[in-house]
Short mmCIF file of C-alpha atoms and ligand atoms in Angstrom, two decimals:
data_model
loop_
_atom_site.label_atom_id
_atom_site.label_comp_id
_atom_site.label_asym_id
_atom_site.label_seq_id
_atom_site.Cartn_x
_atom_site.Cartn_y
_atom_site.Cartn_z
CA MET I 183 0.00 0.00 0.00
CA LYS I 184 1.18 3.49 -0.86
CA SER I 185 0.62 6.55 1.30
CA TYR I 186 0.72 10.25 0.40
CA ARG I 187 0.39 13.39 2.53
CA LYS I 188 0.24 17.07 1.58
CA GLU I 189 -0.83 20.32 3.23
CA LEU I 190 -2.64 22.95 1.17
CA TRP I 191 -2.30 26.51 2.54
CA PHE I 192 -4.86 29.27 2.25
CA THR I 193 -4.86 32.92 3.26
CA VAL I 194 -8.39 34.13 2.62
CA PRO I 195 -8.50 37.97 2.59
CA THR I 196 -12.08 38.08 3.93
CA ARG I 197 -13.61 36.66 7.11
CA ARG I 198 -15.71 34.12 5.19
CA ALA I 199 -15.40 32.43 1.77
CA PHE I 200 -15.98 29.20 -0.10
CA ILE I 201 -13.13 28.06 -2.36
CA ASN I 202 -13.31 25.22 -4.87
CA ILE I 203 -10.24 23.05 -4.19
CA THR I 204 -11.18 20.14 -6.47
CA GLN I 205 -8.34 20.82 -8.92
CA GLN I 206 -5.76 20.97 -6.13
CA VAL I 207 -6.99 17.65 -4.71
CA ASN I 208 -6.89 16.19 -8.23
CA ASP I 209 -3.27 17.36 -8.55
CA CYS I 210 -2.48 15.61 -5.24
CA LEU I 211 -4.01 12.37 -6.51
CA ARG I 212 -1.94 12.56 -9.72
CA GLU I 213 1.22 13.37 -7.73
CA SER I 214 0.58 10.42 -5.37
CA GLY I 215 0.67 7.90 -8.22
CA ILE I 216 -2.18 6.05 -6.47
CA SER I 217 -4.95 4.85 -8.78
CA GLU I 218 -7.16 2.80 -6.42
CA GLY I 219 -7.75 3.97 -2.86
CA LEU I 220 -9.20 6.64 -0.58
CA VAL I 221 -8.62 10.39 -0.50
CA LEU I 222 -9.18 12.18 2.82
CA VAL I 223 -9.35 15.98 2.79
CA ASN I 224 -9.77 17.79 6.11
CA ALA I 225 -9.53 21.30 7.48
CA MET I 226 -6.78 21.51 10.12
CA HIS I 227 -8.49 24.41 11.91
CA ILE I 228 -11.62 24.47 14.07
CA THR I 229 -13.06 27.52 12.30
CA ALA I 230 -12.89 26.14 8.72
CA SER I 231 -14.58 23.29 6.85
CA VAL I 232 -14.09 20.96 3.92
CA PHE I 233 -17.29 19.82 2.26
CA ILE I 234 -18.66 18.52 -1.04
CA ASN I 235 -21.46 20.14 -2.97
CA ASP I 236 -22.33 21.94 -6.20
CA ASP I 237 -20.16 24.78 -7.56
CA GLU I 238 -23.12 27.13 -7.98
CA SER I 239 -22.90 30.74 -6.83
CA GLY I 240 -26.56 30.99 -5.76
CA LEU I 241 -26.12 27.96 -3.51
CA HIS I 242 -23.03 29.53 -1.96
CA ARG I 243 -24.93 32.73 -1.18
CA ASP I 244 -27.71 30.54 0.30
CA TYR I 245 -25.13 28.87 2.57
CA GLU I 246 -23.82 32.25 3.65
CA GLN I 247 -27.32 33.50 4.53
CA TRP I 248 -28.36 30.24 6.20
CA LEU I 249 -25.20 30.05 8.31
CA GLU I 250 -25.55 33.71 9.30
CA GLU I 251 -29.14 33.02 10.42
CA LEU I 252 -28.01 29.97 12.42
CA ALA I 253 -24.95 31.61 13.97
CA PRO I 254 -24.74 35.36 13.30
CA HIS I 255 -21.28 36.86 13.68
CA GLU I 256 -22.73 39.78 15.67
CA PRO I 257 -23.43 40.68 18.35
CA ILE I 258 -20.13 39.13 19.41
CA SER I 259 -21.34 39.18 23.05
CA ARG I 260 -23.97 36.47 22.33
CA TYR I 261 -21.26 33.76 22.42
CA LEU I 262 -19.76 32.53 25.69
CA HIS I 263 -16.70 31.48 23.66
CA ASN I 264 -15.95 35.14 22.91
CA ARG I 265 -15.43 35.82 26.63
CA THR I 266 -11.96 34.38 25.98
CA GLY I 267 -11.27 37.62 24.08
CA GLU I 268 -11.84 36.06 20.66
CA ASP I 269 -14.56 37.15 18.24
CA ASN I 270 -14.98 33.87 16.33
CA GLY I 271 -17.64 32.04 18.34
CA ASP I 272 -19.85 31.98 15.25
CA ALA I 273 -17.04 30.51 13.12
CA HIS I 274 -16.72 27.46 15.42
CA LEU I 275 -20.47 26.80 15.08
CA LYS I 276 -20.45 27.32 11.29
CA ARG I 277 -17.58 24.85 10.98
CA GLN I 278 -19.51 22.28 13.01
CA VAL I 279 -22.50 22.50 10.66
CA MET I 280 -20.45 22.39 7.44
CA GLY I 281 -18.18 19.59 8.64
CA ARG I 282 -14.50 18.89 9.10
CA GLU I 283 -13.60 16.54 6.24
CA VAL I 284 -14.57 14.58 3.17
CA VAL I 285 -13.47 11.18 1.90
CA VAL I 286 -13.54 10.52 -1.85
CA ALA I 287 -12.87 7.20 -3.56
CA ALA I 288 -10.01 7.10 -6.07
CA THR I 289 -10.85 4.86 -9.02
CA GLU I 290 -8.56 4.39 -12.02
CA GLY I 291 -6.57 7.45 -10.91
CA ARG I 292 -9.60 9.76 -10.77
CA LEU I 293 -11.71 11.25 -7.98
CA ASP I 294 -14.83 9.07 -8.18
CA PHE I 295 -17.51 11.77 -7.82
CA GLY I 296 -21.25 11.69 -8.30
CA PRO I 297 -22.80 14.22 -10.69
CA TRP I 298 -21.90 17.86 -9.85
CA GLU I 299 -19.84 16.96 -6.80
CA GLN I 300 -16.97 19.36 -6.10
CA ILE I 301 -14.75 19.82 -3.03
CA PHE I 302 -14.79 23.14 -1.18
CA TYR I 303 -12.77 24.81 1.53
CA GLY I 304 -15.14 26.79 3.74
CA GLU I 305 -13.49 29.64 5.61
CA PHE I 306 -15.34 31.19 8.57
CA ASP I 307 -12.56 33.16 10.27
CA GLY I 308 -10.08 34.11 7.57
CA ARG I 309 -7.42 36.79 7.09
CA ARG I 310 -4.66 34.45 8.32
CA LYS I 311 -2.75 31.42 7.04
CA LYS I 312 -4.65 28.15 7.45
CA ARG I 313 -4.15 24.57 6.26
CA VAL I 314 -6.00 21.68 4.70
CA LEU I 315 -4.61 18.15 4.94
CA VAL I 316 -4.78 15.77 1.98
CA LYS I 317 -4.04 12.12 2.84
CA ILE I 318 -4.26 9.43 0.18
CA ILE I 319 -3.85 5.70 0.76
CA GLY I 320 -4.11 2.90 -1.75
CA GLU I 321 -2.12 1.39 -4.58
ZN1 ZN P 199 -12.28 30.62 18.88
#
């Protein structure tokens, strides 16, 4: 069995964003030389997510609105977490809803997606360097 590991780095200039990272994960799979196996992609921060869905801008605005209704950024004082002096209580909750990681099957050297599936990095507390881990095992 072969094993591959890579960190993808992101510095998102805004507090929140969704970034399609499918091509970067594809590049990792090609670089790994693995054709049959499993691809794990996870955010390495507790205020960011990795998830799979459609690359459709209306949907992404819907996520933004829905997440802001569930866990508004302001008022900052509504979150006990922010008593630590941070202002990202909402970002922890948004990450929980959108998830930490995805696992995609690798088949014949390709990411074995269903129709319209794409991989996204969801940032909820940006403006600093953050990482995503890509781990691939197989042969
Ligand atoms: Zn925090």
